[in-house]
Short mmCIF file of C-alpha atoms in Angstrom, two decimals:
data_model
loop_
_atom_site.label_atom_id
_atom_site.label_comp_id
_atom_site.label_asym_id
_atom_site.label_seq_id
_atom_site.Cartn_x
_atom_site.Cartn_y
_atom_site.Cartn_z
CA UNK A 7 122.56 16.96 91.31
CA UNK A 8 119.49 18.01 89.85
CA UNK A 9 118.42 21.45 89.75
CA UNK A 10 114.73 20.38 88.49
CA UNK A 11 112.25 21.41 86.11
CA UNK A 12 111.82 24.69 85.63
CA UNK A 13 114.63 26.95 87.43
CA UNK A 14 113.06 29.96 86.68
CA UNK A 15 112.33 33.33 87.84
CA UNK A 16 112.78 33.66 91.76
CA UNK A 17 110.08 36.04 91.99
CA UNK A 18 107.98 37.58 89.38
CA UNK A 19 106.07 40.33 89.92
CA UNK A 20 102.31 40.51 89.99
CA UNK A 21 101.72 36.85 89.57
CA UNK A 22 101.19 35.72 93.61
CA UNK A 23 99.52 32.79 93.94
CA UNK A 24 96.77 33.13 97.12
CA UNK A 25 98.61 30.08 98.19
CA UNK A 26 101.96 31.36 99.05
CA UNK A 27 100.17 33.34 101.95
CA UNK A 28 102.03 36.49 101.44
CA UNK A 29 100.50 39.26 103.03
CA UNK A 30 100.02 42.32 100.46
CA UNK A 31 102.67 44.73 102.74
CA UNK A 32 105.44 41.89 101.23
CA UNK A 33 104.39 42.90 97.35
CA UNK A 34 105.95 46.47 97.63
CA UNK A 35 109.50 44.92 98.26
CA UNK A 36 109.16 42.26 95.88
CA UNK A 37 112.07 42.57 92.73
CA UNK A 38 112.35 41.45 89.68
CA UNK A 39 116.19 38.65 89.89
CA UNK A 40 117.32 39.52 86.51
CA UNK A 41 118.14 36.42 84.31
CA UNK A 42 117.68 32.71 86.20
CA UNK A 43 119.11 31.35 88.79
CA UNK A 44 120.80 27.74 89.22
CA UNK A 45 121.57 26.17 92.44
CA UNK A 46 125.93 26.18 91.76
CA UNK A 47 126.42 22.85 91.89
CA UNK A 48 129.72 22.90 89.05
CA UNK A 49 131.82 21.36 91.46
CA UNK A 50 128.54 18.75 93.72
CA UNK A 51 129.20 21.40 96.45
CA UNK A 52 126.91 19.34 98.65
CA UNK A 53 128.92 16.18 98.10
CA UNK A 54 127.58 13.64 100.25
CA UNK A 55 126.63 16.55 102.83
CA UNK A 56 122.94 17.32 104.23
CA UNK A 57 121.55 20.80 102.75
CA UNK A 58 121.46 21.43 106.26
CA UNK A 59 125.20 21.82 106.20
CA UNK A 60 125.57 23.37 102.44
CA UNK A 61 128.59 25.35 101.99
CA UNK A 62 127.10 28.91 102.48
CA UNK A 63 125.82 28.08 106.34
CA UNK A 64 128.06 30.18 108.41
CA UNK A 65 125.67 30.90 111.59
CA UNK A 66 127.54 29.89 114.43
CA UNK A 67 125.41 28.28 117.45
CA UNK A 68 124.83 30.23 120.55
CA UNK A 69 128.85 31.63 121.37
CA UNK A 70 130.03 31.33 125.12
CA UNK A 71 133.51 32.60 126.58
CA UNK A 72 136.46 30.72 127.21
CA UNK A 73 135.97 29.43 131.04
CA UNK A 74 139.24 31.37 131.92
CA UNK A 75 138.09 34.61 130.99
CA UNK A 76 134.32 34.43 132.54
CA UNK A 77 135.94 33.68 135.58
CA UNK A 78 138.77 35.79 135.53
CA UNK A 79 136.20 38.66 134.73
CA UNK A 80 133.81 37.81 137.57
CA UNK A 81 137.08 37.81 140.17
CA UNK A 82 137.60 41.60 138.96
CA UNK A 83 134.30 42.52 139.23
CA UNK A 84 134.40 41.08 142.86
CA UNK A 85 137.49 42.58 143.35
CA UNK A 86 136.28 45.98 142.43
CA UNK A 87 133.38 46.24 144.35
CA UNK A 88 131.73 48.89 142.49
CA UNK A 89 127.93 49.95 143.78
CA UNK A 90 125.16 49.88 141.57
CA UNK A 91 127.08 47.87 138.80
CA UNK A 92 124.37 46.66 136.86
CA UNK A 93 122.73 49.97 136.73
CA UNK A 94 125.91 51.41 135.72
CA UNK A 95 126.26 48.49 132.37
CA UNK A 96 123.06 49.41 131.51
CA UNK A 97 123.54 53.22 131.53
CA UNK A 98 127.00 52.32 129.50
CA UNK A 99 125.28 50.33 126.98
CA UNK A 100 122.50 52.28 126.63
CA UNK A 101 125.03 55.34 125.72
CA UNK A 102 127.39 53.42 123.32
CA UNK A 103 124.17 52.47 121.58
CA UNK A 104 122.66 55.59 120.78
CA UNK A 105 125.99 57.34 119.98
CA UNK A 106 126.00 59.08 116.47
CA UNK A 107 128.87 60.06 114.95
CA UNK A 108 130.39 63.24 115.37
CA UNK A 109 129.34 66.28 113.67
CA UNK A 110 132.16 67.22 110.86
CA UNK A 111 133.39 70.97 110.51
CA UNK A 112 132.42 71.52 107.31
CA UNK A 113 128.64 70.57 108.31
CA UNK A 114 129.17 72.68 111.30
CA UNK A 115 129.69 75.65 109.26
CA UNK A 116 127.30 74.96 106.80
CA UNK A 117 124.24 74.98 109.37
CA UNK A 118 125.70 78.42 110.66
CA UNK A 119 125.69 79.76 107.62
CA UNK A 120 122.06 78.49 107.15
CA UNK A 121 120.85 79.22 110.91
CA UNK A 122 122.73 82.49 110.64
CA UNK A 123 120.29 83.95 106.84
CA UNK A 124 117.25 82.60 109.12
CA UNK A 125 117.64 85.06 112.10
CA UNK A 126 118.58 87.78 109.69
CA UNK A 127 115.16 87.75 107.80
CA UNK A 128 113.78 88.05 110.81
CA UNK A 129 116.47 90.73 113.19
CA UNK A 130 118.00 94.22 112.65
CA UNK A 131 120.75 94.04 110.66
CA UNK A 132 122.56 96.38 113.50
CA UNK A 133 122.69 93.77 116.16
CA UNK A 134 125.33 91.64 114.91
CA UNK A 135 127.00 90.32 118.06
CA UNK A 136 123.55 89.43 119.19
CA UNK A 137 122.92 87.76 116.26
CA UNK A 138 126.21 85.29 116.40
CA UNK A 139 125.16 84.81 119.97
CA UNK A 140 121.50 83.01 118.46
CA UNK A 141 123.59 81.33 116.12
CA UNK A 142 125.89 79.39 118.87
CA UNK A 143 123.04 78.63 121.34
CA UNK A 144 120.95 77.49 118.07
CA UNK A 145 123.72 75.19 117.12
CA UNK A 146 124.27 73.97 120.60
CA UNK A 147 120.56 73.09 120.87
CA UNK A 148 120.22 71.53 117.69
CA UNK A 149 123.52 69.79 117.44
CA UNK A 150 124.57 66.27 118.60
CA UNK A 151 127.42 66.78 121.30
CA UNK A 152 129.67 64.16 120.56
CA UNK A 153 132.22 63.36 123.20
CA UNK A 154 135.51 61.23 123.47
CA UNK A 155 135.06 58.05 126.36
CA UNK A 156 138.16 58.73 128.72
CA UNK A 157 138.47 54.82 130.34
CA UNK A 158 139.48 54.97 133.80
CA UNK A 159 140.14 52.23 136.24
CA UNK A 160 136.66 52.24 136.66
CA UNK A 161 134.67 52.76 134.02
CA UNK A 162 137.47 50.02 132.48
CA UNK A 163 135.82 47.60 134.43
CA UNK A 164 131.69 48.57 133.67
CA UNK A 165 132.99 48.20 130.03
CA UNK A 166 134.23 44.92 130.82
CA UNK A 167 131.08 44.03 132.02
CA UNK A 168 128.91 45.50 129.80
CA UNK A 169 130.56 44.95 126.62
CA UNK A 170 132.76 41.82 127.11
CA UNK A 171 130.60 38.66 125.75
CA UNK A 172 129.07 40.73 122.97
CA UNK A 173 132.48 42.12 121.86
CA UNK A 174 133.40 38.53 121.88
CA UNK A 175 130.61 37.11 120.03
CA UNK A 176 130.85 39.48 117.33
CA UNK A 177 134.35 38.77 116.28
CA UNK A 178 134.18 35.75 116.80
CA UNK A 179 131.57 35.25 113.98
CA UNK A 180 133.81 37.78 112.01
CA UNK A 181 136.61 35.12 112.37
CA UNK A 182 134.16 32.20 111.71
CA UNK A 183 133.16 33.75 108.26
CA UNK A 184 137.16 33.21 107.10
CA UNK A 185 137.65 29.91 109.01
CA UNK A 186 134.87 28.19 107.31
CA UNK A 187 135.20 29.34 103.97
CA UNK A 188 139.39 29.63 103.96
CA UNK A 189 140.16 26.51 105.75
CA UNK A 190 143.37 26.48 104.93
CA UNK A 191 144.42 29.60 105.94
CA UNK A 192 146.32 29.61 109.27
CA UNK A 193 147.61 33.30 110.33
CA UNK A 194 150.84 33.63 112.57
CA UNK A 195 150.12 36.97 113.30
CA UNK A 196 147.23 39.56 114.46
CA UNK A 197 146.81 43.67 115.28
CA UNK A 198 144.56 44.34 117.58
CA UNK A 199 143.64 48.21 117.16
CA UNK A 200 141.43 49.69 119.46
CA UNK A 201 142.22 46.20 122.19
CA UNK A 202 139.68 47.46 124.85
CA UNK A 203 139.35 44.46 127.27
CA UNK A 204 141.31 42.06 124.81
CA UNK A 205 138.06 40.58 123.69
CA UNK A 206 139.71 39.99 120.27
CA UNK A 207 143.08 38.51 121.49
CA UNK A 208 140.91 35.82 123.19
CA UNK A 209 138.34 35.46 119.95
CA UNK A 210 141.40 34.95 117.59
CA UNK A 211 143.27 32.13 120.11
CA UNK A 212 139.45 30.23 120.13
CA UNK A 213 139.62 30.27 116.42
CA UNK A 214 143.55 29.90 115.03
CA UNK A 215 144.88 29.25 118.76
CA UNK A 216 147.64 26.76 117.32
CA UNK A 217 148.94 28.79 114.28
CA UNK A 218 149.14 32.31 115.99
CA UNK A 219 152.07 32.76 117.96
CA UNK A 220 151.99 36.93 118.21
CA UNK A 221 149.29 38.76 119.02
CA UNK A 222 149.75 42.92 119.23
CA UNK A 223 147.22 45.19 121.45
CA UNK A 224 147.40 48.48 120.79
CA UNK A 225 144.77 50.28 123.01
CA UNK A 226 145.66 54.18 123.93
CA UNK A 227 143.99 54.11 127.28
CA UNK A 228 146.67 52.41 129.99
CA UNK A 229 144.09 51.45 132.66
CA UNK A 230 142.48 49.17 129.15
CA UNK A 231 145.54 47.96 128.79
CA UNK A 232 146.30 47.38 132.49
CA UNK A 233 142.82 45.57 132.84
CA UNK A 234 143.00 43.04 129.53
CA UNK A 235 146.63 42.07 130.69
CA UNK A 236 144.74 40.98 134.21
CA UNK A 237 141.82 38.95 132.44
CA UNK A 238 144.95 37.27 130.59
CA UNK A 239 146.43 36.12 133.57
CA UNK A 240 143.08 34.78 135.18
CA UNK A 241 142.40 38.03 137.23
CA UNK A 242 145.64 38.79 138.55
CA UNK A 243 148.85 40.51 137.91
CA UNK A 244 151.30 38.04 138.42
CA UNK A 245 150.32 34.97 137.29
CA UNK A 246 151.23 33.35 133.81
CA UNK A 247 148.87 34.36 130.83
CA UNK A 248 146.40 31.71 129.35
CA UNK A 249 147.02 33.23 125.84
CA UNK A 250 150.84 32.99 125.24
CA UNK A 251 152.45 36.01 122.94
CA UNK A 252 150.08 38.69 123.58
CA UNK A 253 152.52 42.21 123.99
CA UNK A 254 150.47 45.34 124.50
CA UNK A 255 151.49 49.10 123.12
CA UNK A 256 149.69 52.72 123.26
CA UNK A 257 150.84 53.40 119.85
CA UNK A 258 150.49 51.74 116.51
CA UNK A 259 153.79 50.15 115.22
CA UNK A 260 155.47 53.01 113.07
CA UNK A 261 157.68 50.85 110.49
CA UNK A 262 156.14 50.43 107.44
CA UNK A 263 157.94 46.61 107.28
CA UNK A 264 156.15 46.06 110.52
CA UNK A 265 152.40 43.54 108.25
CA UNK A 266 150.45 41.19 110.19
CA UNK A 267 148.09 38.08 108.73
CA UNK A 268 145.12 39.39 110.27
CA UNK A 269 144.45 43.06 111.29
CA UNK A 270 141.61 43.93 113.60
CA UNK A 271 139.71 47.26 114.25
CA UNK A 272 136.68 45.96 116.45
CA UNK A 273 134.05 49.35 118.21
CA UNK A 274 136.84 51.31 117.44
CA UNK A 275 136.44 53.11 114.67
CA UNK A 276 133.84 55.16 116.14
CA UNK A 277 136.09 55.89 118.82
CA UNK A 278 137.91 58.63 116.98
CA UNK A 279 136.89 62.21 116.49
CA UNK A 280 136.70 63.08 112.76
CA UNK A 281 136.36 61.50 109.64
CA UNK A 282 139.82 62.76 109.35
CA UNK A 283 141.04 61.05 112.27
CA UNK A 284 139.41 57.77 110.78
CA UNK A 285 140.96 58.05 107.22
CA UNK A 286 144.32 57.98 108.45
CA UNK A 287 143.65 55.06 110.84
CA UNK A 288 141.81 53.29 108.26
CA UNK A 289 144.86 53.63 105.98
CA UNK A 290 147.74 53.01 108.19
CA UNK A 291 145.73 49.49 109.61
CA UNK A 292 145.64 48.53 105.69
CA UNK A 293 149.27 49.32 105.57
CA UNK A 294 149.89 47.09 108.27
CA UNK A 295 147.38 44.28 106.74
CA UNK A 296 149.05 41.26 104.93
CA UNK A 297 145.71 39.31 104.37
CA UNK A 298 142.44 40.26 106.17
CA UNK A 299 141.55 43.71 107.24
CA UNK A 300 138.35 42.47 110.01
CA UNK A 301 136.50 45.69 110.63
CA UNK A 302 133.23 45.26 113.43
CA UNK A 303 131.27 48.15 114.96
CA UNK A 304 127.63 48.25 116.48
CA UNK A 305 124.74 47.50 114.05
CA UNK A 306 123.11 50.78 113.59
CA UNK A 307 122.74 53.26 110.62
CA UNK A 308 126.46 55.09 111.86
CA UNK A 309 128.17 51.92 112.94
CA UNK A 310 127.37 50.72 109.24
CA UNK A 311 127.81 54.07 107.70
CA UNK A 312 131.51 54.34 108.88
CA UNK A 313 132.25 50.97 107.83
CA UNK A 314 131.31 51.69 104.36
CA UNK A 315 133.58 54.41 104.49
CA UNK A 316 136.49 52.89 105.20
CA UNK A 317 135.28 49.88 102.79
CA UNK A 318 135.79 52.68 99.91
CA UNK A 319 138.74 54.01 100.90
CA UNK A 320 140.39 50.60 100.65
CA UNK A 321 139.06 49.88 97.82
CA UNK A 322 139.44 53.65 95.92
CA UNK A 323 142.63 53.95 97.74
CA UNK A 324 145.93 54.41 94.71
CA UNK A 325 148.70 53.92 97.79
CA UNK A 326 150.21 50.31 97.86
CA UNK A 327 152.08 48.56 100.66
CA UNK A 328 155.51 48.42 100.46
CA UNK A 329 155.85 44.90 101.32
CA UNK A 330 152.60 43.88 99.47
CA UNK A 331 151.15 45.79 95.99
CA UNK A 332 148.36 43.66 96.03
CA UNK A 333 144.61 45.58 95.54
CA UNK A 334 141.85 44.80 98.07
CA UNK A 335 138.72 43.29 97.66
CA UNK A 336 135.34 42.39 100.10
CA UNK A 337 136.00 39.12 101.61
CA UNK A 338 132.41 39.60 103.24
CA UNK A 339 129.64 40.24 103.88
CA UNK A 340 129.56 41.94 100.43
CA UNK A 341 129.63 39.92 97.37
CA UNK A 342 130.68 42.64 95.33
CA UNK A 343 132.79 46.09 95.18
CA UNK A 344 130.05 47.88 94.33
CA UNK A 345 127.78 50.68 96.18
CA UNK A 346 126.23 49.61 99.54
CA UNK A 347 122.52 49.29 97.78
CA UNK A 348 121.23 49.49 101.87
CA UNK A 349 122.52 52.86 101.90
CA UNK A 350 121.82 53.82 98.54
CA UNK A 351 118.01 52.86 98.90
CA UNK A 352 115.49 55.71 99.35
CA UNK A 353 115.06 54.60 103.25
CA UNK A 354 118.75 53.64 103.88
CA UNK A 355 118.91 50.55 106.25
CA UNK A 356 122.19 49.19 108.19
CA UNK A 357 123.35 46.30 107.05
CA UNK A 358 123.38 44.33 110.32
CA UNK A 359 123.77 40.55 111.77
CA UNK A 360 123.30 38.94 114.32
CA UNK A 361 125.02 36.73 116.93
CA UNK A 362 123.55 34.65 120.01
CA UNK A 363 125.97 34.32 122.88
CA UNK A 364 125.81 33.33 126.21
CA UNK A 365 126.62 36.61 128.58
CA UNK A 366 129.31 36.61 131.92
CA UNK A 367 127.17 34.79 134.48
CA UNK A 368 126.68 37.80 136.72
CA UNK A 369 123.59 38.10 139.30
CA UNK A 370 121.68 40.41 136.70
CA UNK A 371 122.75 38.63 133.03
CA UNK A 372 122.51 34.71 133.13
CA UNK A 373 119.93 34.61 129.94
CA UNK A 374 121.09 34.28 126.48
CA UNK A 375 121.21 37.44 124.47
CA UNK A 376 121.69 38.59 120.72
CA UNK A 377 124.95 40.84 119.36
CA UNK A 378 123.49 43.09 116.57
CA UNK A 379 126.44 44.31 114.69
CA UNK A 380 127.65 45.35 111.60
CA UNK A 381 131.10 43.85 110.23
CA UNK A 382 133.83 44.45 106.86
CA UNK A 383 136.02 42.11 105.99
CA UNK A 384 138.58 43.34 103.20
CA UNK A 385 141.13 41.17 101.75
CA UNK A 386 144.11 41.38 99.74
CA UNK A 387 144.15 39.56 96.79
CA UNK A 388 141.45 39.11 93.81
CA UNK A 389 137.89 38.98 94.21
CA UNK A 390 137.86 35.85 92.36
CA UNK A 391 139.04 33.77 95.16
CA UNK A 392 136.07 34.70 97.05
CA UNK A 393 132.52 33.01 96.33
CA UNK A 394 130.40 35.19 95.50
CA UNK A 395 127.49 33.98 96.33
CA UNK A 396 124.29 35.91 97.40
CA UNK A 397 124.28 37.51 101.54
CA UNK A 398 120.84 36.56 103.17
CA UNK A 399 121.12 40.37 104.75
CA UNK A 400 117.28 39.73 106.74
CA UNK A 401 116.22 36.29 109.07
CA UNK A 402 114.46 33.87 106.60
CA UNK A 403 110.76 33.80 106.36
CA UNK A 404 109.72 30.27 106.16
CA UNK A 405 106.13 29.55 104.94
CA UNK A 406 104.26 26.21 103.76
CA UNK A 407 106.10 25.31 100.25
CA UNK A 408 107.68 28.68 100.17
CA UNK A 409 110.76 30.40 101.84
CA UNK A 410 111.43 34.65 101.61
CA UNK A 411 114.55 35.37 101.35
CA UNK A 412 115.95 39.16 101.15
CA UNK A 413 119.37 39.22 99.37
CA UNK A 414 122.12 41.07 98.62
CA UNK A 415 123.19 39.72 94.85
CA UNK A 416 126.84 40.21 93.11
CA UNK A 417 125.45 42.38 90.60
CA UNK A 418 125.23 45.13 93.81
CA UNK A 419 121.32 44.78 94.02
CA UNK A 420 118.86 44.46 96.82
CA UNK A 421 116.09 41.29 95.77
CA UNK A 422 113.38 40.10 97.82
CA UNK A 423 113.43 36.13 96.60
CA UNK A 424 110.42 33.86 97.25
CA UNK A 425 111.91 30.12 96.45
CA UNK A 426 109.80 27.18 95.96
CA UNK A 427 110.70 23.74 95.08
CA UNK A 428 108.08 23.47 92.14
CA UNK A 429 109.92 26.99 90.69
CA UNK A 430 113.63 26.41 91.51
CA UNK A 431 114.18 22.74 92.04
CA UNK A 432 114.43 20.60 95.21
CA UNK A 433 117.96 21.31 95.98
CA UNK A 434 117.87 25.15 96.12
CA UNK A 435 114.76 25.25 97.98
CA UNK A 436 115.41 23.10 100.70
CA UNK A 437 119.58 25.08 100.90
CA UNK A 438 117.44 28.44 101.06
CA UNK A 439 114.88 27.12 104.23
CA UNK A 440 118.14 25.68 106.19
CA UNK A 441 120.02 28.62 105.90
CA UNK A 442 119.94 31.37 108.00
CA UNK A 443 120.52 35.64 108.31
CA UNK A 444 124.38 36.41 107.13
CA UNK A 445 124.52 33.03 105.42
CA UNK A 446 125.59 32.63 101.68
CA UNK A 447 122.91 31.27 99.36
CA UNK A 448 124.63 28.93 96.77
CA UNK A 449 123.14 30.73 93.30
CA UNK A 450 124.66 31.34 90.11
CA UNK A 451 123.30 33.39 87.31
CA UNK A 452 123.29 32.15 83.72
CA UNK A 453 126.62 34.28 82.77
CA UNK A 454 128.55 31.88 85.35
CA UNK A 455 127.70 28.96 83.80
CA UNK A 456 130.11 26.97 82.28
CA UNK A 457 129.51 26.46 78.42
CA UNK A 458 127.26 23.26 77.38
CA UNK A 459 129.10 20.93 75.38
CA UNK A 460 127.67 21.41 71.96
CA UNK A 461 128.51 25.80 72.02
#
């Protein structure tokens, strides 16, 4: 396959032509891709394939649930009767999505401390009771109240209803990322931490349905529990479950022997207290991981911020598994173990994609909708068996002759990319306008190329 004349430079800087029709905002975010790059074509990755389906499309068309679980979640809604549901969902979403993460002790005391020499350049020294009294309404004014969700029968089933499909859709592109590029791979087992409706349970069976035969739920709220065991059994409590060996617990399994294939932590994370509270959770799930570690939470600046943090402590992390001493490494979306460069940028950004889904048909929600989230997926192993290819991390901007792409590149760099066929060859140009936001782009940089024939 030919790359073409002239694989140059994706970008360089300060030599626009008027014809690409870039508007002068897009110069500022322009950078420099160090080196050239080739479409990878060592192996004719396209084969006898379209571009339209080259080997970094991932994006999975618009996701809808399993018929036995939109129906066995409308019966409970019925059931339930609840007034004002929709209202309700939207009050529920509305909170989960503008939830920061809890305020750690250590910057507790440190704004004290700083609130506390403010009031005293300003008080009588005398006063000091008054003074800590300023200090603790200051703090509570000025300081985000996080609070722990306590899931009741009820508010069980406005989750369900608010955050059901999306849940769904999410993980299920999680799980589409390692199907399509792994295959081969067919899991027997799966954790579920953090179960919530079960959303995951039902994801996994859609995806590896005839190589998983157990799937653990480990959820600490009983009336969760109580409720996904219902949608399992088409709304009920007594009939027979559509997904067969699903066993649900309050606890995570304590024996260290005690690995799974695939280990799942989806919205949970943010669930828990402290950063504290999240290290040793973060650990103990990569204890229990034999192969993928799939973390997912909401795709804002915290949801992304906590899932670098437990990206680093797998991958700084000196403690082994008994059972399996292999190191970790970023399946995806990272191509790399380096730095996040979205939070390391002067405005940090999440690093967020995006699923379509169809929602539970209910009275209020029969349009399609969009999942923003943000996802980790760690893997044991070595980073060579993972492409590492560049992450389209922004939708494609598509122009005459010219395509934008914003990547995120293995050498842990953010580049703004404007392909062309006359620059980079017919093949990359026309892989770079089919692909989409969260796909791979199929580039190599000179250093991967294999040696010519005459060095």
């Amino acid at each position: 396959m030919a790359t073409a004349r002239g694989s140059r430079y994706l970008l360089t800087i300060g030599r626009w032509r008027r014809s690409f029709g870039v508007a002068p905002q897009f110069r500022a975010l322009a950078a420099l891709v160090p080196g050239v790059s080739h479409v990878d074509n060592k192996s004719d990755f396209l084969g006898k394939r379209p571009h339209r389906r080259h080997p970094g499309i991932l994006q999975l068309s618009c996701v809808r649930l399993p018929q036995a679980l939109a129906d066995a979640a409308q019966l409970l809604l019925l059931e339930g009767a609840m007034p004002n549901m929709e209202k309700q969902v939207q009050v529920l979403t509305n909170y989960l999505w503008s939830r920061h993460l809890p305020v750690e002790p250590e910057e507790l005391q440190r704004r004290a401390v700083l609130l506390e020499k403010k009031i005293l350049e300003n008080a009588d020294s005398c006063q000091t009771e008054k003074h800590q009294e300023e200090v603790l309404r200051a703090l509570r004014r000025t300081t985000y109240h996080w609070q722990k969700l306590s899931y009741s029968e009820g508010l069980s089933l406005v989750y369900m209803a608010a955050r059901l499909d999306g849940g769904f859709a999410a993980v299920s592109r999680a799980f589409h990322e390692i199907q399509a590029r792994l295959p081969e791979f067919q899991p027997q087992t799966l954790m579920d931490f953090g179960s919530g409706t079960g959303s995951v349970t039902w994801a996994a069976h859609s995806a590896w349905g005839q190589s998983l035969r157990e799937y653990m739920c480990v959820d600490s709220s009983a009336a969760m529990l109580e409720l996904a065991e219902k949608l399992l059994k088409g709304g009920s409590g007594s009939g027979m479950p559509c997904v067969p060996g699903v066993f649900f617990r309050q606890f995570l399994p304590v024996s260290p022997k005690v690995q799974f294939d695939v280990v799942v932590a989806a919205f949970s994370l943010s669930e828990l207290p402290s950063k504290a509270d999240r290290t040793d959770v973060v650990q103990t799930l990569w204890r229990k991981t034999g192969r993928f570690l799939v973390l997912v939470e909401n795709g804002t600046k915290a949801g992304h911020s906590l899932l670098m943090d437990a990206r680093d402590l797998v991958l700084n992390g000196k403690e082994k598994s008994p059972l399996d001493p292999r190191p970790g490494f970023v399946f995806a979306p990272c191509p790399h173990e380096l730095p996040c460069p979205q939070l390391t940028a002067s405005k940090p950004l999440a690093c967020s994609f995006s699923q379509a889904y169809h929602p539970i048909p209910f009275s209020w929600n029969k349009k399609p909708k969009e999942e923003k989230f943000s996802l980790v997926i760690l893997a044991r192993g070595s980073p060579e068996e993972a492409k590492r290819w560049p992450r389209i991390t922004q939708p494609v901007l598509k122009r005459p002759r010219h395509v934008h792409c914003h990547l995120c590149c293995p050498d842990g760099r953010m580049q703004h990319a404007v392909i062309t066929a006359r620059r980079h060859g017919r093949d990359l140009y026309r892989c770079a306008r089919v692909s989409s936001w969260g796909d791979l782009l199929p580039v190599i940089t000179p250093s991967e190329l294999p040696p010519s024939p005459e060095s």
